[in-house]
Amino acid sequence: MSTLIAYANIHQPFPMDLALGCGQNKLNPRIQQRYHCRQLAQFLLNKLCKKAQINTALLGQIYRTASGRPQFPVENIDFNISHSGDWVAVILNVAENEKSAVGIDIEFPQKQRDYPALLSHFASPLEQQWFAQQSHPEKAFYRIWCLREAILKSQGVGIVKLNEVQHDPVAQTLHSAYCPQGQLTFTAEFPFYLAVFAEQSAVQNAQYFYWHEDKLQPKLLQNCLNYAVNSSK
């Protein structure tokens, strides 16, 4: 089993065949940004497939589930995409003989938010009490937010179910009826906050890469939080 994660910024230089922005100059900035992010996500997924030695013809077979989640037509290979601001991140998981399920969420804060007010809509009293004691409220908020998004996205479930995820920030456990048992990692080491979920325990051995100088460069995490998801212990 292998889990690969890659990230990049839409303003970085890329090969000409990616052609970011080609023919899109008349779009408004927000639509243009989304278009660039989609193109970059496809590019990174292609690179990860090649690194994992997966036939890239599989990329042409991606379909959407009833919930709108894009995925491959094989159960043992899964991917997920997230973008925030100008940043894009992609996760790819290849399992041996079991079903694969992964989710990823990145958040690049661009403005101050009323974190306590937002948390009151979906976080438990335990989480809100924990949040009030934290010295870095932005990091604490996006930890609570990103981990929920990552596990829900593994099944194509929307943020309307955020409040149904049980999160214990002290014990570092998560429970949700909308995802299988697995592991989740949260980190603030990137230019954005990142949470990645993978079924079973593949995420703790994940390989991280960033696009630089025309290739995927390895990135080693120095400080991250690991969560048990739907653990029976």
CSV table of C-alpha atoms in Angstrom, one decimal:
chain,number,residue,atom,x,y,z
A,1,MET,CA,0.0,0.0,0.0
A,2,SER,CA,1.3,3.4,-0.9
A,3,THR,CA,0.1,7.0,-0.3
A,4,LEU,CA,1.5,9.9,-2.3
A,5,ILE,CA,0.6,13.6,-1.8
A,6,ALA,CA,1.7,16.5,-4.1
A,7,TYR,CA,1.1,20.2,-3.9
A,8,ALA,CA,1.9,23.3,-6.0
A,9,ASN,CA,0.9,26.9,-6.7
A,10,ILE,CA,-0.8,28.0,-9.9
A,11,HIS,CA,1.7,30.8,-10.4
A,12,GLN,CA,4.7,28.4,-10.6
A,13,PRO,CA,6.3,27.6,-14.0
A,14,PHE,CA,5.0,24.4,-15.5
A,15,PRO,CA,5.6,22.5,-18.8
A,16,MET,CA,4.0,24.1,-21.8
A,17,ASP,CA,1.5,21.2,-22.2
A,18,LEU,CA,-0.2,22.3,-19.1
A,19,ALA,CA,-0.9,25.7,-20.7
A,20,LEU,CA,-2.3,27.4,-17.6
A,21,GLY,CA,-4.4,30.4,-18.5
A,22,CYS,CA,-4.3,29.7,-22.3
A,23,GLY,CA,-7.5,31.2,-23.8
A,24,GLN,CA,-8.8,32.2,-20.4
A,25,ASN,CA,-7.8,35.9,-20.3
A,26,LYS,CA,-11.4,37.0,-20.6
A,27,LEU,CA,-12.7,35.2,-17.6
A,28,ASN,CA,-13.1,37.0,-14.3
A,29,PRO,CA,-10.3,36.5,-11.8
A,30,ARG,CA,-12.2,34.0,-9.5
A,31,ILE,CA,-13.3,31.8,-12.4
A,32,GLN,CA,-9.9,32.0,-13.9
A,33,GLN,CA,-8.3,30.9,-10.6
A,34,ARG,CA,-10.7,27.9,-10.4
A,35,TYR,CA,-9.8,26.9,-13.9
A,36,HIS,CA,-6.1,27.1,-13.2
A,37,CYS,CA,-6.6,25.0,-10.0
A,38,ARG,CA,-8.5,22.3,-11.9
A,39,GLN,CA,-5.8,22.2,-14.6
A,40,LEU,CA,-3.0,22.0,-12.0
A,41,ALA,CA,-4.8,19.2,-10.1
A,42,GLN,CA,-5.0,17.1,-13.3
A,43,PHE,CA,-1.3,17.8,-13.9
A,44,LEU,CA,-0.3,16.7,-10.3
A,45,LEU,CA,-2.5,13.6,-10.4
A,46,ASN,CA,-0.9,12.6,-13.7
A,47,LYS,CA,2.6,13.0,-12.1
A,48,LEU,CA,1.6,11.0,-9.0
A,49,CYS,CA,0.2,8.2,-11.2
A,50,LYS,CA,3.5,8.0,-13.0
A,51,LYS,CA,5.4,8.0,-9.8
A,52,ALA,CA,3.2,5.1,-8.4
A,53,GLN,CA,3.6,3.3,-11.8
A,54,ILE,CA,-0.1,3.4,-12.6
A,55,ASN,CA,-1.1,3.4,-16.2
A,56,THR,CA,-2.2,7.0,-16.9
A,57,ALA,CA,-4.9,5.7,-19.2
A,58,LEU,CA,-6.9,5.3,-16.0
A,59,LEU,CA,-7.2,9.1,-15.8
A,60,GLY,CA,-9.5,9.0,-18.8
A,61,GLN,CA,-11.8,6.6,-17.0
A,62,ILE,CA,-12.5,8.9,-14.0
A,63,TYR,CA,-16.2,9.2,-13.3
A,64,ARG,CA,-18.4,10.9,-10.7
A,65,THR,CA,-20.4,9.0,-8.0
A,66,ALA,CA,-24.0,9.8,-7.1
A,67,SER,CA,-22.7,12.4,-4.6
A,68,GLY,CA,-20.5,14.0,-7.3
A,69,ARG,CA,-17.2,12.8,-6.1
A,70,PRO,CA,-14.7,12.0,-8.9
A,71,GLN,CA,-12.9,8.6,-8.6
A,72,PHE,CA,-11.4,5.7,-10.6
A,73,PRO,CA,-13.4,2.7,-11.7
A,74,VAL,CA,-11.2,0.4,-9.5
A,75,GLU,CA,-11.6,-0.1,-5.8
A,76,ASN,CA,-8.0,-0.4,-4.8
A,77,ILE,CA,-6.9,3.0,-6.2
A,78,ASP,CA,-8.3,6.3,-5.0
A,79,PHE,CA,-7.5,10.0,-5.2
A,80,ASN,CA,-8.8,13.3,-3.8
A,81,ILE,CA,-8.1,16.9,-4.6
A,82,SER,CA,-8.3,20.2,-2.6
A,83,HIS,CA,-7.5,23.8,-3.5
A,84,SER,CA,-7.5,27.0,-1.5
A,85,GLY,CA,-6.4,30.4,-2.8
A,86,ASP,CA,-3.7,29.7,-5.4
A,87,TRP,CA,-2.6,26.4,-3.8
A,88,VAL,CA,-3.6,22.9,-5.0
A,89,ALA,CA,-2.9,19.5,-3.3
A,90,VAL,CA,-3.6,16.0,-4.5
A,91,ILE,CA,-3.6,12.7,-2.7
A,92,LEU,CA,-3.3,9.3,-4.4
A,93,ASN,CA,-3.5,5.9,-2.6
A,94,VAL,CA,-2.8,2.5,-4.1
A,95,ALA,CA,-3.9,-0.5,-1.9
A,96,GLU,CA,-2.9,-4.1,-2.4
A,97,ASN,CA,-6.1,-6.1,-2.4
A,98,GLU,CA,-8.5,-4.0,-0.3
A,99,LYS,CA,-10.7,-1.0,-1.0
A,100,SER,CA,-9.0,2.4,-1.0
A,101,ALA,CA,-10.5,5.6,0.4
A,102,VAL,CA,-8.7,8.9,0.8
A,103,GLY,CA,-9.6,12.5,1.6
A,104,ILE,CA,-7.6,15.7,1.6
A,105,ASP,CA,-8.3,19.3,2.6
A,106,ILE,CA,-6.1,22.4,2.5
A,107,GLU,CA,-6.9,25.8,3.8
A,108,PHE,CA,-5.0,29.0,2.9
A,109,PRO,CA,-6.4,31.7,5.2
A,110,GLN,CA,-6.8,35.0,3.4
A,111,LYS,CA,-8.7,37.0,6.0
A,112,GLN,CA,-9.5,37.1,9.7
A,113,ARG,CA,-12.6,35.2,10.8
A,114,ASP,CA,-14.8,35.1,13.8
A,115,TYR,CA,-13.6,31.6,14.8
A,116,PRO,CA,-15.7,31.2,18.0
A,117,ALA,CA,-18.9,32.1,16.0
A,118,LEU,CA,-18.1,29.7,13.3
A,119,LEU,CA,-17.3,26.9,15.7
A,120,SER,CA,-20.6,27.3,17.4
A,121,HIS,CA,-22.3,26.0,14.3
A,122,PHE,CA,-20.6,22.6,14.1
A,123,ALA,CA,-18.0,22.0,16.9
A,124,SER,CA,-18.9,20.2,20.2
A,125,PRO,CA,-18.7,22.0,23.6
A,126,LEU,CA,-15.6,20.0,24.3
A,127,GLU,CA,-13.9,21.3,21.1
A,128,GLN,CA,-15.0,24.9,21.8
A,129,GLN,CA,-13.6,24.7,25.4
A,130,TRP,CA,-10.4,23.3,24.0
A,131,PHE,CA,-10.2,26.0,21.4
A,132,ALA,CA,-10.7,28.8,24.0
A,133,GLN,CA,-7.5,27.6,25.7
A,134,GLN,CA,-5.3,27.6,22.6
A,135,SER,CA,-2.6,30.3,22.1
A,136,HIS,CA,-2.8,30.1,18.3
A,137,PRO,CA,-6.5,30.4,17.4
A,138,GLU,CA,-6.1,30.3,13.7
A,139,LYS,CA,-4.2,27.0,13.7
A,140,ALA,CA,-6.6,25.5,16.2
A,141,PHE,CA,-9.6,26.5,14.1
A,142,TYR,CA,-8.3,25.0,10.9
A,143,ARG,CA,-7.2,21.9,12.7
A,144,ILE,CA,-10.9,21.4,13.8
A,145,TRP,CA,-12.1,22.3,10.3
A,146,CYS,CA,-9.6,20.5,8.0
A,147,LEU,CA,-9.8,17.1,9.7
A,148,ARG,CA,-13.6,17.1,9.3
A,149,GLU,CA,-13.4,18.0,5.6
A,150,ALA,CA,-10.7,15.4,4.9
A,151,ILE,CA,-12.7,12.5,6.3
A,152,LEU,CA,-16.0,13.6,4.8
A,153,LYS,CA,-14.5,14.1,1.4
A,154,SER,CA,-13.2,10.5,1.4
A,155,GLN,CA,-16.8,9.5,0.7
A,156,GLY,CA,-18.0,12.6,-1.1
A,157,VAL,CA,-20.0,13.9,1.8
A,158,GLY,CA,-20.6,17.7,2.0
A,159,ILE,CA,-19.8,20.1,4.9
A,160,VAL,CA,-23.4,20.0,5.9
A,161,LYS,CA,-22.3,17.0,8.0
A,162,LEU,CA,-19.4,18.7,9.8
A,163,ASN,CA,-21.3,18.7,13.1
A,164,GLU,CA,-21.8,14.9,12.9
A,165,VAL,CA,-18.0,14.3,13.2
A,166,GLN,CA,-16.9,13.6,16.7
A,167,HIS,CA,-13.5,15.1,17.4
A,168,ASP,CA,-11.4,14.7,20.6
A,169,PRO,CA,-8.5,17.1,20.2
A,170,VAL,CA,-6.7,15.8,23.4
A,171,ALA,CA,-7.0,12.1,22.7
A,172,GLN,CA,-6.5,12.8,18.9
A,173,THR,CA,-9.4,10.6,17.9
A,174,LEU,CA,-12.2,11.0,15.3
A,175,HIS,CA,-15.4,9.2,14.8
A,176,SER,CA,-17.7,9.5,11.8
A,177,ALA,CA,-20.4,7.3,10.3
A,178,TYR,CA,-19.4,8.7,6.9
A,179,CYS,CA,-16.0,7.2,6.5
A,180,PRO,CA,-14.2,3.9,7.2
A,181,GLN,CA,-11.6,3.2,9.8
A,182,GLY,CA,-8.3,4.7,9.1
A,183,GLN,CA,-5.7,7.4,10.0
A,184,LEU,CA,-5.5,11.1,9.6
A,185,THR,CA,-2.6,13.5,9.7
A,186,PHE,CA,-2.8,17.3,10.2
A,187,THR,CA,0.0,19.7,9.8
A,188,ALA,CA,0.8,23.4,9.5
A,189,GLU,CA,4.2,23.0,7.9
A,190,PHE,CA,3.1,24.0,4.4
A,191,PRO,CA,2.1,27.4,3.1
A,192,PHE,CA,-1.4,26.2,4.1
A,193,TYR,CA,-3.1,24.0,6.7
A,194,LEU,CA,-3.4,20.4,5.5
A,195,ALA,CA,-5.3,17.3,6.7
A,196,VAL,CA,-5.1,14.0,4.9
A,197,PHE,CA,-7.1,10.8,5.6
A,198,ALA,CA,-6.5,7.3,4.3
A,199,GLU,CA,-8.3,4.1,5.0
A,200,GLN,CA,-6.4,1.6,7.2
A,201,SER,CA,-3.0,3.2,8.3
A,202,ALA,CA,-1.4,4.2,5.0
A,203,VAL,CA,-1.4,8.0,5.7
A,204,GLN,CA,1.2,7.7,8.4
A,205,ASN,CA,3.7,6.4,5.8
A,206,ALA,CA,2.7,8.9,3.2
A,207,GLN,CA,5.2,10.4,0.8
A,208,TYR,CA,4.9,14.2,0.3
A,209,PHE,CA,6.1,16.1,-2.8
A,210,TYR,CA,6.1,19.7,-4.1
A,211,TRP,CA,6.5,20.9,-7.6
A,212,HIS,CA,9.8,22.7,-8.1
A,213,GLU,CA,12.3,23.1,-10.9
A,214,ASP,CA,10.2,21.0,-13.3
A,215,LYS,CA,9.8,17.9,-11.1
A,216,LEU,CA,8.3,16.6,-7.9
A,217,GLN,CA,10.6,17.2,-5.0
A,218,PRO,CA,10.3,15.2,-1.8
A,219,LYS,CA,9.1,17.0,1.3
A,220,LEU,CA,9.7,15.6,4.8
A,221,LEU,CA,7.3,16.5,7.6
A,222,GLN,CA,8.9,17.5,10.8
A,223,ASN,CA,5.9,18.2,13.0
A,224,CYS,CA,2.4,16.7,12.5
A,225,LEU,CA,-0.5,15.4,14.4
A,226,ASN,CA,-1.7,11.8,13.8
A,227,TYR,CA,-5.3,10.8,14.5
A,228,ALA,CA,-7.0,7.5,14.8
A,229,VAL,CA,-10.3,7.5,12.9
A,230,ASN,CA,-13.1,5.2,13.9
A,231,SER,CA,-10.8,3.2,16.0
A,232,SER,CA,-12.4,0.4,18.2
A,233,LYS,CA,-9.7,0.9,20.9
